[in-house]
Tab-separated table of C-alpha atoms and ligand atoms in Angstrom:
chain	number	residue	atom	x	y	z
A	1	MET	CA	-22.443	-17.121	14.261
A	2	LEU	CA	-20.790	-15.558	17.285
A	3	ALA	CA	-22.959	-14.636	20.287
A	4	ALA	CA	-20.865	-12.754	22.572
A	5	LYS	CA	-21.296	-11.815	26.226
A	6	ASN	CA	-19.002	-9.818	28.425
A	7	SER	CA	-18.437	-11.080	31.914
A	8	ARG	CA	-16.032	-9.803	34.707
A	9	ALA	CA	-13.321	-12.625	33.635
A	10	GLY	CA	-14.259	-14.071	30.244
A	11	VAL	CA	-16.405	-14.000	27.457
A	12	TYR	CA	-18.973	-16.443	26.092
A	13	ILE	CA	-19.169	-17.167	22.651
A	14	CYS	CA	-21.395	-19.938	21.038
A	15	GLY	CA	-22.066	-20.933	24.687
A	16	SER	CA	-18.831	-21.870	25.500
A	17	TYR	CA	-16.876	-20.059	28.090
A	18	PHE	CA	-13.463	-18.648	27.239
A	19	ASN	CA	-11.188	-16.787	29.796
A	20	LYS	CA	-9.300	-13.633	28.275
A	21	LYS	CA	-6.214	-15.914	27.330
A	22	MET	CA	-8.111	-18.337	25.333
A	23	LEU	CA	-9.937	-15.721	23.790
A	24	ASN	CA	-6.696	-13.526	22.617
A	25	PHE	CA	-5.692	-17.416	21.175
A	26	PHE	CA	-8.625	-17.697	19.471
A	27	LYS	CA	-8.830	-14.088	18.014
A	28	LYS	CA	-4.878	-14.692	16.906
A	29	ALA	CA	-5.734	-17.946	15.256
A	30	THR	CA	-8.749	-16.511	13.496
A	31	ARG	CA	-7.480	-13.100	12.472
A	32	LYS	CA	-6.889	-12.641	8.872
A	33	LYS	CA	-3.331	-10.996	8.567
A	34	GLU	CA	-3.514	-7.321	7.597
A	35	SER	CA	-1.554	-6.508	4.475
A	36	LEU	CA	1.506	-4.728	5.473
A	37	ILE	CA	1.806	-2.641	2.146
A	38	ALA	CA	3.302	0.784	2.541
A	39	GLU	CA	1.904	3.851	0.844
A	40	SER	CA	5.358	4.847	-0.323
A	41	LYS	CA	9.002	3.635	0.211
A	42	SER	CA	9.777	6.656	2.822
A	43	LYS	CA	7.908	6.986	6.210
A	44	GLY	CA	10.487	9.392	7.249
A	45	ARG	CA	13.397	8.560	9.063
A	46	ALA	CA	13.815	4.547	10.190
A	47	THR	CA	13.855	3.826	13.827
A	48	PHE	CA	14.690	0.937	16.015
A	49	HIS	CA	12.193	-1.122	17.964
A	50	THR	CA	12.701	-4.303	19.996
A	51	LEU	CA	10.607	-7.336	18.409
A	52	LYS	CA	10.232	-11.022	19.245
A	53	VAL	CA	11.142	-13.386	16.636
A	54	GLN	CA	7.902	-15.177	15.774
A	55	ASP	CA	9.037	-18.215	13.641
A	56	ILE	CA	12.450	-19.524	12.059
A	57	THR	CA	11.904	-21.681	8.979
A	58	ARG	CA	14.811	-23.584	7.331
A	59	GLU	CA	14.898	-22.675	3.750
A	60	THR	CA	18.080	-24.470	2.675
A	61	GLU	CA	21.087	-25.758	4.476
A	62	ASP	CA	22.466	-22.611	5.082
A	63	CYS	CA	19.388	-20.128	4.901
A	64	VAL	CA	16.762	-19.601	7.489
A	65	SER	CA	14.028	-16.919	6.906
A	66	VAL	CA	12.959	-15.366	10.365
A	67	ALA	CA	9.511	-13.741	10.771
A	68	PHE	CA	8.873	-11.106	13.759
A	69	GLU	CA	6.199	-10.309	15.596
A	70	VAL	CA	4.879	-6.781	15.107
A	71	PRO	CA	2.641	-5.307	17.915
A	72	GLU	CA	-0.693	-3.795	16.904
A	73	ASP	CA	0.657	-0.158	17.877
A	74	LEU	CA	3.631	-0.982	15.313
A	75	GLN	CA	2.119	-1.948	12.302
A	76	GLN	CA	2.025	1.269	10.328
A	77	ALA	CA	5.618	1.956	11.136
A	78	TYR	CA	6.353	-1.853	9.932
A	79	THR	CA	4.594	-1.327	6.829
A	80	PHE	CA	6.706	-1.885	3.577
A	81	LEU	CA	6.960	-2.051	0.058
A	82	PRO	CA	8.104	-5.286	-1.968
A	83	GLY	CA	12.015	-5.185	-1.873
A	84	GLN	CA	12.748	-3.270	0.841
A	85	TYR	CA	15.142	-4.445	3.773
A	86	LEU	CA	15.342	-4.501	7.788
A	87	THR	CA	18.414	-3.966	9.514
A	88	LEU	CA	18.536	-6.072	12.680
A	89	GLU	CA	20.918	-5.682	15.689
A	90	ALA	CA	21.628	-8.371	18.314
A	91	ASP	CA	24.089	-8.800	20.916
A	92	ILE	CA	26.103	-11.695	20.017
A	93	GLU	CA	28.730	-13.217	22.270
A	94	GLY	CA	29.261	-9.916	23.925
A	95	GLU	CA	29.279	-7.533	21.094
A	96	THR	CA	26.746	-6.007	19.159
A	97	VAL	CA	26.481	-6.593	15.471
A	98	ARG	CA	24.167	-4.985	13.300
A	99	ARG	CA	23.180	-6.255	9.748
A	100	SER	CA	20.488	-5.495	6.985
A	101	TYR	CA	18.477	-8.400	5.304
A	102	SER	CA	16.040	-8.147	2.641
A	103	LEU	CA	12.405	-9.033	3.323
A	104	CYS	CA	11.180	-11.889	1.713
A	105	SER	CA	7.537	-11.974	2.597
A	106	SER	CA	5.254	-10.026	0.223
A	107	PRO	CA	3.315	-6.889	2.464
A	108	VAL	CA	0.290	-8.744	1.261
A	109	ASP	CA	1.305	-11.755	3.655
A	110	GLY	CA	0.812	-9.722	6.636
A	111	GLU	CA	4.043	-11.142	7.854
A	112	LEU	CA	7.583	-9.224	8.346
A	113	ARG	CA	10.231	-12.110	7.597
A	114	VAL	CA	13.876	-11.912	6.474
A	115	ALA	CA	15.653	-14.439	4.672
A	116	ILE	CA	19.489	-14.867	6.219
A	117	LYS	CA	22.013	-17.033	4.401
A	118	LYS	CA	24.692	-18.270	6.425
A	119	VAL	CA	28.225	-16.494	5.111
A	120	GLU	CA	31.703	-17.914	5.663
A	121	GLN	CA	32.528	-15.620	9.190
A	122	GLY	CA	29.531	-13.978	9.152
A	123	ALA	CA	28.908	-13.283	12.771
A	124	PHE	CA	25.205	-12.451	12.719
A	125	SER	CA	24.389	-14.775	9.809
A	126	SER	CA	26.228	-17.803	11.487
A	127	TRP	CA	24.397	-17.028	14.837
A	128	ALA	CA	20.772	-16.484	13.033
A	129	ASN	CA	21.550	-20.058	11.484
A	130	THR	CA	22.830	-21.811	14.284
A	131	LYS	CA	21.726	-20.219	17.919
A	132	LEU	CA	18.534	-17.976	17.080
A	133	THR	CA	15.532	-19.016	18.699
A	134	VAL	CA	11.899	-18.318	18.669
A	135	GLY	CA	10.952	-15.881	21.261
A	136	THR	CA	14.451	-14.113	21.039
A	137	GLU	CA	14.185	-10.340	21.053
A	138	MET	CA	16.030	-8.102	19.006
A	139	ARG	CA	16.158	-4.576	17.646
A	140	VAL	CA	14.765	-3.929	14.455
A	141	MET	CA	14.758	-1.182	12.358
A	142	THR	CA	11.814	0.218	10.438
A	143	PRO	CA	11.944	-0.916	6.554
A	144	GLU	CA	13.859	0.760	4.743
A	145	GLY	CA	15.697	0.718	0.812
A	146	ASN	CA	15.129	1.913	-2.750
A	147	PHE	CA	15.039	-1.428	-4.773
A	148	CYS	CA	11.190	-1.612	-4.656
A	149	ILE	CA	8.143	-1.601	-6.608
A	150	LYS	CA	4.517	-0.176	-5.531
A	151	PRO	CA	2.375	-2.692	-7.224
A	152	GLU	CA	-0.645	-1.186	-8.920
A	153	SER	CA	-3.767	-3.175	-9.222
A	154	GLY	CA	-4.861	-1.658	-13.096
A	155	ALA	CA	-1.305	-2.281	-14.389
A	156	GLN	CA	-0.300	-4.425	-17.131
A	157	ARG	CA	3.306	-4.404	-17.277
A	158	ASN	CA	6.100	-7.118	-18.099
A	159	TYR	CA	8.865	-7.811	-15.644
A	160	VAL	CA	12.218	-9.256	-16.013
A	161	ALA	CA	14.700	-10.140	-12.725
A	162	PHE	CA	17.758	-11.847	-12.655
A	163	ALA	CA	18.997	-13.058	-9.246
A	164	ALA	CA	21.723	-15.064	-7.833
A	165	GLY	CA	22.137	-16.997	-4.290
A	166	SER	CA	20.436	-15.057	-1.738
A	167	GLY	CA	19.741	-12.322	-4.207
A	168	ILE	CA	16.672	-14.074	-4.769
A	169	THR	CA	15.170	-12.691	-1.339
A	170	PRO	CA	13.947	-8.998	-2.345
A	171	VAL	CA	13.312	-10.522	-5.938
A	172	TYR	CA	10.883	-13.394	-4.603
A	173	SER	CA	8.975	-10.367	-2.591
A	174	ILE	CA	8.704	-8.162	-5.487
A	175	MET	CA	7.675	-11.129	-7.830
A	176	LYS	CA	4.847	-12.548	-5.404
A	177	SER	CA	3.553	-8.880	-4.918
A	178	VAL	CA	3.663	-8.276	-8.966
A	179	LEU	CA	1.480	-11.799	-9.343
A	180	GLU	CA	-0.934	-11.165	-6.675
A	181	LEU	CA	-1.643	-7.363	-7.149
A	182	GLU	CA	-1.333	-6.743	-10.466
A	183	ALA	CA	-3.646	-9.344	-12.464
A	184	GLY	CA	-2.616	-8.151	-15.792
A	185	SER	CA	1.435	-8.137	-15.183
A	186	THR	CA	3.667	-10.948	-16.363
A	187	PHE	CA	7.038	-11.669	-14.576
A	188	THR	CA	10.277	-13.757	-15.823
A	189	LEU	CA	12.927	-14.796	-13.553
A	190	PHE	CA	16.261	-15.997	-14.145
A	191	TYR	CA	17.866	-17.501	-11.130
A	192	GLY	CA	21.379	-18.682	-10.745
A	193	ASN	CA	22.725	-21.095	-8.068
A	194	GLN	CA	25.233	-23.736	-7.900
A	195	THR	CA	23.134	-26.911	-7.700
A	196	SER	CA	19.424	-27.539	-7.222
A	197	LYS	CA	19.959	-27.792	-3.424
A	198	THR	CA	21.097	-24.421	-2.838
A	199	VAL	CA	17.961	-22.642	-4.465
A	200	ILE	CA	16.416	-20.867	-1.838
A	201	PHE	CA	12.474	-20.623	-1.886
A	202	ARG	CA	12.506	-23.658	-4.320
A	203	ASP	CA	9.055	-24.823	-3.513
A	204	LYS	CA	7.571	-21.388	-2.877
A	205	ILE	CA	8.503	-20.597	-6.542
A	206	ASP	CA	7.139	-23.766	-7.725
A	207	GLY	CA	3.942	-23.141	-5.901
A	208	LEU	CA	3.706	-19.564	-7.509
A	209	LYS	CA	4.482	-21.249	-11.135
A	210	SER	CA	1.585	-23.608	-10.561
A	211	LYS	CA	-0.680	-20.781	-9.498
A	212	TYR	CA	0.104	-18.145	-12.283
A	213	MET	CA	0.787	-20.658	-14.833
A	214	ASP	CA	0.091	-18.183	-17.626
A	215	ARG	CA	1.991	-14.847	-16.150
A	216	LEU	CA	5.146	-16.553	-14.353
A	217	GLU	CA	8.020	-17.890	-16.163
A	218	VAL	CA	10.903	-19.309	-14.174
A	219	HIS	CA	14.395	-20.527	-15.699
A	220	HIS	CA	16.921	-21.921	-13.116
A	221	VAL	CA	20.662	-21.518	-14.227
A	222	LEU	CA	22.823	-24.002	-12.715
A	223	SER	CA	26.422	-23.480	-12.148
A	224	ARG	CA	27.450	-26.971	-10.920
A	225	GLU	CA	24.707	-29.193	-12.370
A	226	ASP	CA	23.843	-30.151	-15.782
A	227	GLN	CA	19.918	-29.592	-16.623
A	228	GLY	CA	20.400	-30.798	-20.176
A	229	THR	CA	20.398	-27.800	-22.239
A	230	ASP	CA	23.843	-25.331	-22.398
A	231	TYR	CA	22.110	-21.972	-21.887
A	232	LEU	CA	21.007	-23.173	-18.533
A	233	LYS	CA	24.335	-24.509	-17.426
A	234	GLY	CA	26.912	-22.118	-15.816
A	235	ARG	CA	27.087	-18.539	-14.562
A	236	ILE	CA	24.462	-15.658	-15.897
A	237	ASP	CA	27.029	-13.812	-18.048
A	238	GLU	CA	26.584	-11.769	-21.430
A	239	ALA	CA	26.249	-14.494	-23.597
A	240	LYS	CA	23.339	-16.043	-21.613
A	241	CYS	CA	21.606	-12.788	-21.187
A	242	PHE	CA	21.565	-12.333	-25.037
A	243	ALA	CA	20.597	-15.926	-25.513
A	244	PHE	CA	17.729	-15.220	-22.736
A	245	ALA	CA	16.479	-12.269	-24.684
A	246	ASP	CA	16.512	-14.136	-27.950
A	247	ARG	CA	14.370	-16.874	-26.541
A	248	PHE	CA	12.480	-15.902	-23.237
A	249	PHE	CA	11.752	-12.181	-23.974
A	250	ASP	CA	11.757	-9.223	-25.874
A	251	PRO	CA	13.555	-6.292	-24.596
A	252	LYS	CA	11.191	-3.645	-26.171
A	253	GLU	CA	8.447	-5.172	-24.502
A	254	ILE	CA	9.938	-5.121	-20.982
A	255	ASP	CA	8.822	-2.326	-18.371
A	256	ALA	CA	11.250	-2.917	-15.859
A	257	TYR	CA	14.405	-5.127	-14.832
A	258	PHE	CA	15.272	-6.172	-11.224
A	259	LEU	CA	19.011	-7.301	-10.505
A	260	CYS	CA	20.029	-8.467	-7.433
A	261	GLY	CA	23.133	-10.857	-6.396
A	262	PRO	CA	26.942	-10.454	-6.233
A	263	GLU	CA	28.632	-7.255	-8.219
A	264	ALA	CA	30.048	-9.459	-11.184
A	265	MET	CA	26.691	-10.496	-12.151
A	266	ILE	CA	24.939	-7.052	-11.666
A	267	ASN	CA	27.551	-5.533	-13.681
A	268	CYS	CA	27.401	-8.159	-16.616
A	269	VAL	CA	23.762	-7.920	-16.565
A	270	SER	CA	23.207	-4.743	-16.746
A	271	GLU	CA	25.993	-4.035	-19.510
A	272	SER	CA	24.107	-6.655	-21.715
A	273	LEU	CA	21.130	-5.199	-21.252
A	274	LYS	CA	22.436	-1.622	-22.266
A	275	LYS	CA	23.770	-3.541	-25.365
A	276	LEU	CA	20.241	-4.556	-25.971
A	277	ASN	CA	19.247	-1.112	-26.038
A	278	VAL	CA	17.430	-1.336	-22.640
A	279	SER	CA	17.491	2.176	-21.221
A	280	LYS	CA	19.079	2.840	-17.914
A	281	ASP	CA	15.950	3.908	-16.119
A	282	LYS	CA	14.553	0.627	-16.720
A	283	ILE	CA	17.369	-1.335	-14.743
A	284	HIS	CA	16.834	-1.435	-10.937
A	285	TYR	CA	19.549	-3.376	-9.012
A	286	GLU	CA	20.433	-4.376	-5.453
A	287	LEU	CA	24.370	-5.330	-4.536
A	288	PHE	CA	24.917	-7.997	-2.074
A	289	THR	CA	28.440	-6.896	-1.456
A	290	SER	CA	31.025	-8.301	0.816
A	291	PRO	CA	32.665	-5.869	3.177
A	292	ALA	CA	36.050	-6.895	1.750
A	293	GLN	CA	35.020	-5.559	-1.645
A	294	SER	CA	33.571	-2.491	-0.149
A	295	LEU	CA	37.127	-1.529	1.905
A	296	ALA	CA	38.828	-2.272	-1.283
A	297	HIS	CA	36.936	0.394	-2.775
A	298	LYS	CA	36.831	2.677	0.132
A	299	THR	CA	40.812	2.585	0.405
A	300	LYS	CA	41.277	3.611	-2.965
A	301	ALA	CA	38.919	6.783	-2.659
A	302	SER	CA	39.875	7.575	0.650
A	303	ALA	CA	43.401	7.873	-0.578
A	304	GLU	CA	42.644	10.404	-3.174
A	305	ASN	CA	40.738	12.400	-0.576
A	306	LYS	CA	43.667	12.448	1.948
A	307	GLU	CA	45.406	14.731	0.007
A	308	SER	CA	43.379	17.447	1.379
A	309	SER	CA	43.901	18.899	4.870
A	310	MET	CA	41.073	21.250	5.181
A	311	GLN	CA	39.173	21.195	8.673
A	312	SER	CA	35.618	21.770	8.210
A	313	ALA	CA	32.755	22.871	10.693
A	314	ILE	CA	30.217	20.187	10.475
A	315	THR	CA	26.580	20.344	11.939
A	316	VAL	CA	24.339	17.087	11.821
A	317	ILE	CA	20.794	17.657	12.435
A	318	LEU	CA	18.803	14.538	13.500
A	319	ASP	CA	15.191	14.900	15.169
A	320	GLY	CA	15.448	18.437	15.308
A	321	ASP	CA	18.740	18.383	17.620
A	322	GLU	CA	22.124	19.852	16.453
A	323	THR	CA	25.416	18.141	16.926
A	324	HIS	CA	28.438	20.102	15.903
A	325	PHE	CA	32.014	18.772	15.623
A	326	ASP	CA	35.468	19.635	13.348
A	327	LEU	CA	36.215	17.068	10.743
A	328	LYS	CA	39.326	16.805	8.210
A	329	ALA	CA	38.492	16.341	4.733
A	330	GLY	CA	40.555	13.401	4.362
A	331	GLY	CA	39.780	11.558	7.945
A	332	ASP	CA	36.509	10.001	8.814
A	333	SER	CA	33.435	9.816	7.293
A	334	ILE	CA	30.430	12.287	8.358
A	335	LEU	CA	28.742	9.217	10.200
A	336	ASP	CA	31.758	7.880	12.052
A	337	ALA	CA	32.407	11.365	13.060
A	338	ALA	CA	29.023	12.075	14.105
A	339	LEU	CA	28.564	8.646	16.222
A	340	ASP	CA	31.961	9.541	17.734
A	341	ALA	CA	30.629	12.877	18.693
A	342	GLY	CA	27.678	11.349	20.443
A	343	ALA	CA	24.705	11.728	17.638
A	344	ASP	CA	22.579	8.577	17.537
A	345	VAL	CA	22.950	8.541	13.679
A	346	PRO	CA	21.304	5.456	11.875
A	347	TYR	CA	23.582	3.288	10.025
A	348	ALA	CA	23.897	-0.555	9.089
A	349	CYS	CA	26.093	-1.812	6.171
A	350	LYS	CA	29.007	1.185	6.390
A	351	GLY	CA	29.683	0.079	2.949
A	352	ALA	CA	27.434	2.499	0.535
A	353	VAL	CA	25.024	-0.558	-0.015
A	354	CYS	CA	21.950	-0.235	2.205
A	355	CYS	CA	20.853	3.603	2.309
A	356	THR	CA	20.176	3.908	6.085
A	357	CYS	CA	22.662	6.532	6.536
A	358	ARG	CA	20.981	8.675	4.118
A	359	ALA	CA	20.889	12.314	4.852
A	360	LYS	CA	20.421	15.593	2.980
A	361	VAL	CA	23.040	18.163	2.682
A	362	ILE	CA	21.540	21.553	3.325
A	363	GLU	CA	24.546	23.742	3.337
A	364	GLY	CA	28.287	22.988	1.750
A	365	ALA	CA	29.293	20.206	0.083
A	366	VAL	CA	30.569	16.932	0.410
A	367	GLU	CA	32.086	13.891	-1.783
A	368	MET	CA	30.919	10.291	-1.531
A	369	ASP	CA	33.776	7.423	-1.736
A	370	MET	CA	31.154	5.175	-3.116
A	371	ASN	CA	27.302	5.124	-3.679
A	372	TYR	CA	25.484	1.621	-4.740
A	373	ALA	CA	22.076	2.701	-2.869
A	374	LEU	CA	20.877	6.284	-3.755
A	375	GLU	CA	19.093	6.884	-7.176
A	376	ASP	CA	20.453	9.635	-9.308
A	377	ASP	CA	17.401	11.581	-8.964
A	378	GLU	CA	17.980	11.685	-4.981
A	379	VAL	CA	21.852	12.718	-5.282
A	380	GLU	CA	20.249	15.449	-7.597
A	381	ASP	CA	18.424	16.368	-4.670
A	382	GLY	CA	21.232	16.784	-2.292
A	383	TYR	CA	20.604	13.539	-0.386
A	384	VAL	CA	24.276	11.522	0.394
A	385	LEU	CA	25.068	8.299	2.020
A	386	THR	CA	26.785	9.882	5.194
A	387	CYS	CA	28.961	6.626	5.935
A	388	GLN	CA	30.641	7.540	2.456
A	389	SER	CA	30.730	11.503	2.936
A	390	HIS	CA	33.476	13.625	3.306
A	391	PRO	CA	33.437	17.312	3.667
A	392	THR	CA	34.719	19.677	0.762
A	393	THR	CA	33.809	22.948	1.948
A	394	GLU	CA	34.552	24.834	5.279
A	395	ARG	CA	31.292	24.395	6.564
A	396	VAL	CA	28.530	21.384	6.321
A	397	VAL	CA	25.368	21.180	7.352
A	398	VAL	CA	23.400	17.788	6.984
A	399	SER	CA	20.075	16.677	7.908
A	400	TYR	CA	18.719	13.160	8.578
A	401	ASP	CA	15.555	14.811	9.265
A	402	GLU	CA	14.807	15.735	5.225
B	501	FES	S1	25.276	2.585	6.246
B	501	FES	FE1	24.439	1.246	4.382
B	501	FES	S2	24.858	2.825	2.721
B	501	FES	FE2	25.606	3.870	4.536
């Protein structure tokens, strides 16, 4: 029982004297973390805030997870749905570098944590894996992303996920949230890696398996390690998808599929599922693409666009302010041109993957080079990725406020 009595410089608790600093520590240590679950995936336009790194945990030799301290007044802004991501911005060796990473915590953990796997020549990921320390401050964008789920406590659904490598990050958040919040739902995970040593969150996944034995099934597929069965050795491909559907799940019984990993795996699994008569609307995916791949696609698409020499008058609306500029149809993207014109428009990957640059075309028309992020219904409603958009009419108005 707590007996508290205010005094000028401190507070008595159970007969002991605590000064303010000690009291705050006590409150922090005993306070149950509040859930960070969002009401919906969109809470308005994403904005950056400076947050402090609270914890860094090494998950594998080349992957760390990083948790941020969220001040009381920003808790609402950083609520999220399982599967969403954060865009981080840091100054690394004199350069401002911006990257997006999926949240690996579940909102029920009350923690904002991303996983960062070191990639070859990745400036941000190398820095985060070797130099980042607890207490560092960096700019963190509020959570974004369409690859997510809103768990419902009364739901009785069956989910299947295919993940490869760091593609487990959003899938782990979705899986944990489903198991914790939907007591009647089941989850089956197929997780591809090279060896058991490179399996991210292995212990955490095992922990979930012991806790939810009757509702969670996990199958590790390893390309460079023999597990004694042919169908669990190699990469996740069409033959494996068919074998898994034969042994571990009935496509007719599955409500949703979540795919996350490299483009080749996503294409292969989603084509295989379609051959198993799974409808497109049940297949959700998030691409972890490399900038090189994006560039290759972009160059091809832009080359086709370059034939047009039409000049368009563009208006960009952001926070109610308008920025005007002219743009050649086959030239820069609307996002790049808007940045050049001084508008502080949001972006992260510039590769059609993250969705941060989403805006609505409210007058005129544009053409996108690529789109791996927007859902079909969003495109129908006029939303575009401005990092991929080029004008096709003489006047275009896009709004980031819609
Ligand atoms: S900035 Fe990521 S999709 Fe445009």
